[in-house]
Amino acid sequence: MTQDISIVILAAGNSTRMKSQVTKVLHPVGGIAMIEHVVQTAQSLKPKNITLVLGHQKDKIKAQLSSYKGLHFAHQKERKGTGHALQVGLKSIQSPAKKTLVLSGDVPLLSLATLKKLLNTFKKDKQKSVITLLSAKLKDPYGYGRILREGKKMTAIIEEKNATSIQKQILEINAGVYLFDHAWLFSNLKKIKANPIKKEYYLTDLVCIASSQNQTITSVLLKDEREILGANTRTELATLNQIFYQKKNYELLSSGVNIQSPSTTFIESSVKIGADSYLESGVQLKGTTQIGKEVYIETGSILNNCRVQDKVHIRAYSYLENCEVSSQAIIGPFARIRPGSTIQQGARIGNFVELKNTQIGKGSKANHLTYLGDCVVKENANIGAGTITCNYDGKQKYQTLIESNAFIGSDTQLIAPVKIGKGAYVAAGTTVTQNVPPKKLAISRVKQKNIDKKMK
Ligand code: UD1
Ligand code: MG
């Protein structure tokens, strides 16, 4: 059900400290851009609308988010601070909800559970809050806005640059996540004055404004402060990734997946894995990969955008991308499965075998040192060691069709386009240039001569 919340995501800033051509929020955490994490969390709240305030590299960010439905974008032409950014965002909301949730584009690990706590605190209070914000107590609060209180009552947020040395000792910080009563926000946002030091409009000044009106301001103290970590530098980005991968692994472990070595296994954000699957150390699962139940993936294998059904066994150091593997197939070690390939039930692809845009039928085998490109192999065929499809003549690619129960002898070249009929047999060392009819034997070998060896 849609909730009565408008979400504004502030993401117009840049970070020069990344030393990158790519704007900060597009840097990946767990395989997707930081901003995508924030958008996904925002969407899972089912708000009335989501508006992103963009500036630096706005077109690149929009392009990255093109697959996410229902997002609105506002353009902050000049970076005049978080208060100004929120103003730009609010102006562009066509039908605002009663509550406005403000998130930062560069805080990707914030959880849905925490946002739900924020919403509950906002609702629960007898005297309705105009602001509920997220705070955390940090051992090292350097750089964050500090929360000033008189007794329990929050009175202001003071930024590091403006803080006195006593204020700098406050450990409770502002996490930059706020829930506002929309009507109150709308009429008070314009009261923020430019900060005399940075000449920016600080969104955080709203706390002082609310406090001076004696309005209720509430807060939620974060338990796991890793959730609000941002990344201004590559080192911080590496830390975020470390935390992300660790969390993902522990979520999977608790859902019934075995991970031999969580610290050396990297599973990206969108990957799904069924129960009782086993991942040995050094496995990387990327993109939209989906793994079924009881799948065994051996050490060093990398899968990117793959669908793998139940009980598949992927042996060590195999590399699979954009492909589908049906149940009980066995792949590798050292196999390379390239885009557009499908491997059907119980098929076997062995060591040093490369497939490109190739279908391997049920129960068929290509066990050693083979290249099959643009090839269809039907059921129960056997592809001998060293078989090569010659699918490219320098200009165009051509298809090879190998019908069911065909036997391709070792060291065969199949010059495409070519068809091998049902149950046909190709003798070892043959160069196949013509179609082989069903059940025929094709052989193109030069007859062997044994010549006397002349002694010197
Ligand atoms: C802000 C808070 C600080 C808090 C910290 C938490 C203010 C004044 N300070 O500081 O109290 O502890 O977040 O991380 O808000 N942005 C724009 N347009 C702008 C400026 C910023 O869209 O003109 C965006 C940034 O892209 C970023 C977010 O707003 O996503 C926060 O801005 P940032 O510059 O990172 O603020 P902090 O200095 O971290
Ligand atoms: Mg920041």
XYZ file of C-alpha atoms and ligand atoms in Angstrom:
496
model
C 0.000 0.000 0.000
C 1.243 3.477 -0.851
C 2.322 5.462 2.210
C 1.607 9.145 2.668
C 5.263 10.161 2.316
C 7.184 12.168 -0.228
C 10.855 11.195 -0.380
C 13.530 13.659 -1.437
C 17.004 12.284 -2.125
C 19.745 14.917 -2.094
C 22.434 14.084 -4.615
C 23.549 17.291 -6.305
C 26.979 17.421 -4.704
C 30.285 16.103 -5.922
C 33.340 14.830 -4.109
C 36.686 15.985 -5.359
C 38.348 13.688 -2.823
C 37.328 10.625 -4.863
C 39.789 11.848 -7.529
C 37.478 10.468 -10.198
C 35.771 11.482 -13.433
C 32.720 9.694 -12.081
C 30.532 11.571 -9.621
C 30.444 10.179 -6.095
C 26.965 8.631 -6.023
C 27.681 6.576 -9.150
C 30.545 4.689 -7.516
C 29.545 1.080 -6.867
C 28.893 -0.589 -3.565
C 28.182 -4.298 -3.896
C 28.039 -4.018 -7.686
C 25.458 -1.241 -8.005
C 25.844 2.537 -7.774
C 25.513 4.053 -4.289
C 22.498 6.050 -5.438
C 20.735 2.830 -6.544
C 20.884 1.477 -3.005
C 19.215 4.655 -1.742
C 16.567 4.520 -4.503
C 15.843 0.824 -3.803
C 15.416 1.456 -0.071
C 13.223 4.481 -0.816
C 11.068 2.451 -3.221
C 10.584 -0.356 -0.726
C 8.829 2.134 1.585
C 6.204 2.544 -1.169
C 6.029 6.335 -0.891
C 3.662 8.626 -2.777
C 6.562 10.034 -4.779
C 10.384 10.093 -4.926
C 12.308 13.158 -6.087
C 16.047 13.225 -6.647
C 17.826 16.562 -6.481
C 20.644 16.405 -9.004
C 23.333 18.795 -10.172
C 26.800 17.497 -10.937
C 26.626 14.860 -13.766
C 22.828 14.829 -13.577
C 22.398 13.214 -16.986
C 24.719 10.333 -16.136
C 22.845 9.719 -12.881
C 19.486 9.811 -14.701
C 20.799 7.322 -17.260
C 22.016 4.994 -14.504
C 18.553 5.125 -12.909
C 16.601 4.727 -16.152
C 15.328 1.251 -15.219
C 13.784 2.479 -11.948
C 10.152 3.414 -12.423
C 8.378 6.532 -11.171
C 11.329 8.715 -10.154
C 11.139 12.503 -10.427
C 14.156 14.703 -10.898
C 14.826 18.277 -9.807
C 17.827 20.299 -10.934
C 19.865 22.294 -8.420
C 21.809 24.504 -10.804
C 24.138 25.930 -8.167
C 25.344 24.061 -5.109
C 24.088 26.312 -2.350
C 23.824 23.787 0.459
C 21.487 21.076 1.715
C 18.761 23.572 2.727
C 18.711 25.014 -0.777
C 18.784 21.523 -2.335
C 15.706 20.523 -0.338
C 13.951 23.721 -1.416
C 14.641 22.864 -5.061
C 13.325 19.342 -4.447
C 10.157 20.459 -2.652
C 9.267 22.969 -5.363
C 9.192 20.246 -7.962
C 6.844 17.892 -6.073
C 3.460 18.113 -7.792
C 1.321 16.525 -5.102
C 3.172 16.490 -1.790
C 2.335 13.960 0.908
C 1.787 14.853 4.563
C 5.295 13.756 5.495
C 8.598 14.399 3.753
C 11.511 12.007 4.208
C 14.916 13.411 3.275
C 17.765 11.025 2.385
C 21.305 11.553 1.084
C 22.410 9.946 -2.149
C 25.791 9.089 -0.679
C 24.595 7.006 2.301
C 23.915 3.632 0.662
C 23.782 1.227 3.610
C 20.826 2.780 5.424
C 18.329 0.000 6.094
C 14.614 -0.172 5.601
C 14.231 -1.259 9.250
C 15.840 1.988 10.418
C 13.564 4.084 8.215
C 10.547 2.243 9.603
C 11.718 3.099 13.135
C 11.940 6.751 12.089
C 8.366 6.627 10.771
C 7.087 4.963 13.946
C 8.777 7.513 16.193
C 7.308 10.354 14.138
C 3.799 8.877 14.462
C 3.968 7.600 17.997
C 4.673 10.862 19.765
C 1.622 12.262 21.595
C 2.616 15.764 20.701
C 3.151 15.474 16.963
C 6.763 15.933 15.846
C 7.577 18.376 13.116
C 11.000 16.745 12.711
C 12.194 13.229 13.532
C 15.819 12.711 12.684
C 18.328 9.919 12.826
C 21.266 10.316 15.174
C 24.210 8.125 16.162
C 26.834 8.154 18.883
C 30.250 7.855 17.292
C 33.637 7.315 18.929
C 35.062 9.640 16.314
C 32.384 12.197 15.373
C 34.784 14.346 13.319
C 33.182 15.953 10.259
C 29.563 15.362 11.243
C 27.042 17.898 12.510
C 26.750 17.592 16.330
C 23.387 17.471 18.060
C 22.966 20.106 20.764
C 20.495 19.364 23.554
C 19.230 21.156 26.623
C 18.396 18.270 28.892
C 16.783 15.792 26.501
C 15.369 18.474 24.232
C 17.139 18.948 20.932
C 17.893 22.603 20.286
C 20.205 22.775 17.285
C 22.695 21.033 15.018
C 26.087 22.573 14.729
C 28.406 21.710 11.869
C 32.046 20.753 12.506
C 33.273 23.976 10.879
C 31.088 26.141 13.107
C 31.498 24.194 16.343
C 33.391 25.410 19.403
C 36.016 23.102 20.879
C 33.527 22.075 23.598
C 30.789 21.331 21.027
C 33.289 19.261 19.048
C 33.469 16.876 22.008
C 29.782 15.949 21.594
C 29.584 12.368 20.348
C 25.958 12.402 19.170
C 25.867 13.281 15.483
C 23.275 14.066 12.837
C 23.085 11.222 10.310
C 21.501 13.418 7.617
C 18.195 11.507 7.484
C 15.080 13.474 8.409
C 11.346 13.048 8.467
C 9.363 16.305 8.387
C 5.775 17.327 8.736
C 5.327 18.611 5.208
C 3.215 21.682 5.987
C 5.646 22.799 8.670
C 8.646 22.174 6.400
C 7.081 24.071 3.532
C 6.488 27.207 5.564
C 9.807 27.128 7.443
C 12.364 26.086 4.844
C 12.485 29.615 3.431
C 13.475 30.960 6.862
C 16.941 29.401 6.641
C 19.606 32.066 6.192
C 22.920 31.554 4.414
C 25.633 30.377 6.780
C 28.082 33.263 7.360
C 31.159 31.014 7.061
C 30.306 28.735 4.126
C 27.649 30.945 2.477
C 25.493 27.834 2.157
C 21.930 27.203 3.316
C 22.106 24.493 5.968
C 19.125 22.176 6.148
C 20.172 21.461 9.720
C 19.172 25.022 10.735
C 15.583 23.769 10.698
C 16.210 22.124 14.068
C 17.027 25.478 15.632
C 13.981 27.062 13.933
C 11.647 24.315 15.244
C 13.171 24.514 18.715
C 12.660 28.290 18.893
C 8.982 27.723 18.025
C 8.787 25.126 20.800
C 7.827 22.450 18.310
C 8.456 18.788 19.063
C 11.655 17.366 17.581
C 12.313 13.682 18.080
C 15.165 11.412 17.149
C 16.021 7.763 16.630
C 19.426 6.672 17.874
C 21.003 4.286 15.417
C 22.248 0.964 16.847
C 24.577 0.006 14.016
C 26.351 3.180 13.000
C 27.844 1.460 9.925
C 24.468 2.116 8.272
C 25.111 5.834 7.940
C 28.635 5.704 6.640
C 29.154 7.661 3.463
C 32.116 7.623 1.110
C 34.053 10.751 0.344
C 37.297 8.959 -0.480
C 38.306 5.696 -2.154
C 39.368 4.349 1.239
C 35.896 5.031 2.638
C 34.377 3.450 -0.484
C 36.430 0.292 0.117
C 35.182 0.217 3.720
C 31.559 0.553 2.550
C 32.072 -2.333 0.140
C 33.642 -4.473 2.841
C 30.670 -3.854 5.124
C 28.197 -4.473 2.296
C 29.710 -7.833 1.254
C 29.986 -9.006 4.837
C 26.323 -8.142 5.504
C 25.159 -9.823 2.306
C 27.093 -12.997 3.156
C 25.651 -13.163 6.658
C 22.118 -12.623 5.320
C 22.664 -15.533 2.924
C 24.160 -17.734 5.638
C 21.104 -17.169 7.773
C 18.837 -17.986 4.817
C 20.463 -21.436 4.472
C 23.341 -20.913 2.031
C 26.764 -22.346 2.948
C 29.681 -19.999 2.468
C 33.027 -21.593 3.199
C 34.935 -18.352 3.636
C 32.734 -15.238 3.993
C 35.700 -12.873 3.975
C 36.800 -14.000 0.494
C 33.381 -14.438 -1.137
C 31.806 -11.503 -2.973
C 28.109 -11.585 -3.768
C 26.608 -8.501 -5.333
C 23.457 -6.753 -4.261
C 20.882 -8.257 -6.669
C 22.133 -11.864 -6.542
C 19.779 -14.541 -5.189
C 20.815 -18.010 -3.971
C 18.682 -20.987 -2.952
C 19.054 -22.941 0.286
C 21.688 -25.671 0.717
C 23.866 -24.259 -2.038
C 27.569 -24.278 -1.184
C 30.078 -21.620 -2.164
C 33.753 -22.406 -1.751
C 36.253 -19.639 -1.046
C 36.952 -16.964 -3.637
C 33.627 -17.249 -5.466
C 32.227 -14.037 -6.991
C 28.572 -13.784 -7.999
C 27.679 -10.630 -9.891
C 24.898 -8.672 -11.529
C 21.516 -10.368 -11.708
C 22.822 -13.889 -11.116
C 20.279 -16.321 -9.662
C 21.385 -19.617 -8.197
C 18.984 -22.457 -7.391
C 19.026 -24.885 -4.476
C 21.827 -27.366 -3.712
C 24.154 -25.808 -6.269
C 27.858 -26.390 -5.556
C 30.286 -23.717 -6.759
C 33.961 -24.432 -6.339
C 36.737 -22.045 -5.529
C 37.595 -19.089 -7.765
C 34.539 -19.291 -10.024
C 32.979 -16.045 -11.268
C 29.380 -15.816 -12.482
C 27.923 -12.640 -13.953
C 24.216 -12.318 -14.881
C 23.672 -16.088 -14.942
C 20.674 -18.293 -14.173
C 21.688 -21.551 -12.574
C 19.093 -24.178 -11.675
C 19.113 -26.652 -8.781
C 21.912 -29.187 -8.190
C 24.339 -27.783 -10.740
C 28.026 -28.314 -9.968
C 30.452 -25.621 -11.111
C 34.006 -26.752 -10.640
C 36.971 -24.554 -9.772
C 37.967 -21.418 -11.679
C 35.129 -21.342 -14.172
C 33.951 -18.049 -15.681
C 30.320 -17.759 -16.748
C 28.513 -14.682 -18.070
C 24.975 -14.006 -19.350
C 24.118 -17.669 -19.632
C 21.663 -20.279 -18.357
C 22.524 -23.601 -16.788
C 19.811 -26.216 -16.166
C 19.667 -28.606 -13.261
C 22.365 -31.214 -12.617
C 24.733 -29.927 -15.276
C 28.448 -30.120 -14.415
C 30.775 -27.358 -15.560
C 34.534 -26.901 -15.332
C 37.099 -26.826 -13.891
C 38.460 -23.922 -15.969
C 35.428 -23.577 -18.243
C 34.458 -20.346 -19.961
C 30.790 -19.883 -20.790
C 30.173 -16.721 -22.769
C 26.946 -14.744 -23.353
C 23.956 -16.328 -25.039
C 24.816 -19.887 -24.029
C 22.398 -22.370 -22.476
C 23.415 -25.655 -20.977
C 20.592 -28.110 -20.508
C 19.878 -30.665 -17.848
C 22.686 -33.021 -16.953
C 25.034 -31.747 -19.687
C 28.781 -31.675 -18.982
C 31.229 -28.991 -19.955
C 34.754 -29.850 -18.931
C 38.140 -28.224 -18.580
C 39.362 -25.606 -21.032
C 36.084 -25.587 -22.922
C 34.757 -22.280 -24.259
C 31.158 -21.782 -25.347
C 29.860 -18.650 -27.080
C 26.187 -18.234 -28.003
C 25.884 -22.010 -27.907
C 23.182 -24.398 -26.737
C 24.173 -27.709 -25.252
C 21.322 -30.221 -25.185
C 20.266 -32.491 -22.364
C 22.957 -34.982 -21.405
C 25.456 -33.853 -24.073
C 29.150 -33.675 -23.236
C 32.049 -31.467 -24.269
C 34.622 -32.448 -21.743
C 38.023 -31.262 -22.931
C 39.782 -28.421 -24.796
C 36.996 -27.311 -27.101
C 35.591 -24.137 -28.666
C 31.931 -24.100 -29.661
C 30.699 -20.770 -31.042
C 27.232 -20.078 -32.530
C 26.498 -23.751 -32.199
C 23.426 -25.831 -31.365
C 24.135 -29.242 -29.886
C 21.037 -31.390 -29.396
C 20.631 -34.193 -26.836
C 23.172 -36.840 -25.834
C 25.832 -35.792 -28.318
C 29.499 -36.295 -27.538
C 31.999 -33.623 -28.526
C 35.540 -35.019 -28.488
C 38.630 -33.345 -27.105
C 39.956 -30.465 -29.186
C 36.821 -29.918 -31.290
C 36.681 -26.449 -32.799
C 33.796 -24.747 -34.567
C 35.244 -22.455 -37.225
C 32.334 -20.025 -37.040
C 33.963 -16.878 -38.411
C 35.370 -16.282 -41.878
C 36.777 -12.877 -41.018
C 33.577 -11.115 -42.038
C 30.570 -13.021 -40.755
C 29.606 -15.572 -38.130
C 27.961 -18.885 -39.130
C 26.022 -21.571 -37.284
C 26.895 -25.196 -36.590
C 24.138 -27.704 -35.825
C 24.989 -30.998 -34.151
C 21.954 -33.268 -33.923
C 21.183 -35.650 -31.079
C 23.393 -38.695 -30.437
C 26.056 -37.439 -32.850
C 29.674 -38.283 -32.002
C 32.365 -35.778 -32.885
C 35.830 -37.349 -32.735
C 38.788 -35.573 -31.198
C 40.619 -32.782 -32.999
C 37.772 -32.063 -35.408
C 37.221 -28.726 -37.121
C 33.644 -27.935 -38.073
C 33.691 -25.282 -40.798
C 30.383 -23.410 -40.365
C 27.746 -23.257 -41.670
C 27.483 -27.015 -41.315
C 25.108 -29.690 -39.966
C 25.945 -33.017 -38.380
C 22.931 -35.349 -38.628
C 21.352 -37.470 -35.898
C 23.604 -40.268 -34.739
C 26.310 -39.308 -37.289
C 29.964 -40.014 -36.505
C 32.875 -37.736 -37.310
C 36.231 -39.473 -37.211
C 39.039 -37.957 -35.184
C 41.124 -35.378 -37.013
C 38.443 -34.574 -39.611
C 37.896 -31.160 -41.141
C 34.148 -31.082 -41.796
C 33.270 -28.823 -44.738
C 29.974 -30.420 -45.832
C 26.848 -31.515 -43.970
C 27.040 -35.050 -42.564
C 23.769 -36.990 -43.060
C 22.235 -38.923 -40.150
C 24.116 -42.060 -39.077
C 26.961 -41.566 -41.635
C 30.632 -41.548 -40.806
C 32.576 -38.510 -42.028
C 36.326 -38.816 -42.388
C 38.712 -36.449 -44.168
C 42.033 -37.763 -42.998
C 45.002 -38.337 -45.308
C 45.865 -42.021 -45.322
C 48.726 -42.811 -43.023
C 51.993 -43.899 -44.594
C 54.795 -45.351 -42.561
C 58.026 -44.398 -44.278
C 61.417 -45.931 -43.523
C 63.554 -43.627 -41.540
C 66.879 -43.036 -43.335
C 69.838 -43.263 -41.009
C 72.654 -40.759 -41.534
C 25.431 16.917 6.236
C 24.824 17.618 7.460
C 25.540 17.133 8.723
C 25.463 15.637 8.842
C 25.984 14.963 7.584
C 25.667 13.483 7.624
C 24.182 19.792 6.579
C 24.471 21.244 6.579
N 24.999 19.056 7.300
O 26.772 17.341 6.132
O 24.949 17.755 9.869
O 26.187 15.223 9.980
O 25.327 15.497 6.407
O 26.228 12.830 6.537
O 23.220 19.380 5.977
N 23.797 18.219 -1.478
C 23.065 18.755 -2.497
N 23.193 20.075 -2.786
C 24.001 20.895 -2.076
C 24.732 20.324 -1.007
C 24.614 18.991 -0.737
O 22.302 18.050 -3.168
O 24.054 22.083 -2.389
C 23.652 16.781 -1.194
C 24.958 16.017 -1.327
O 25.095 15.534 -2.644
C 24.781 14.875 -0.315
C 23.863 15.500 0.747
O 23.252 16.620 0.153
O 24.143 13.777 -0.887
C 24.635 15.922 1.995
O 25.573 16.909 1.615
P 27.070 16.889 2.138
O 27.821 17.972 1.475
O 27.612 15.513 2.059
O 26.828 17.316 3.657
P 27.747 17.000 4.877
O 28.848 17.993 4.929
O 28.114 15.576 4.887
Mg 28.211 13.971 3.382
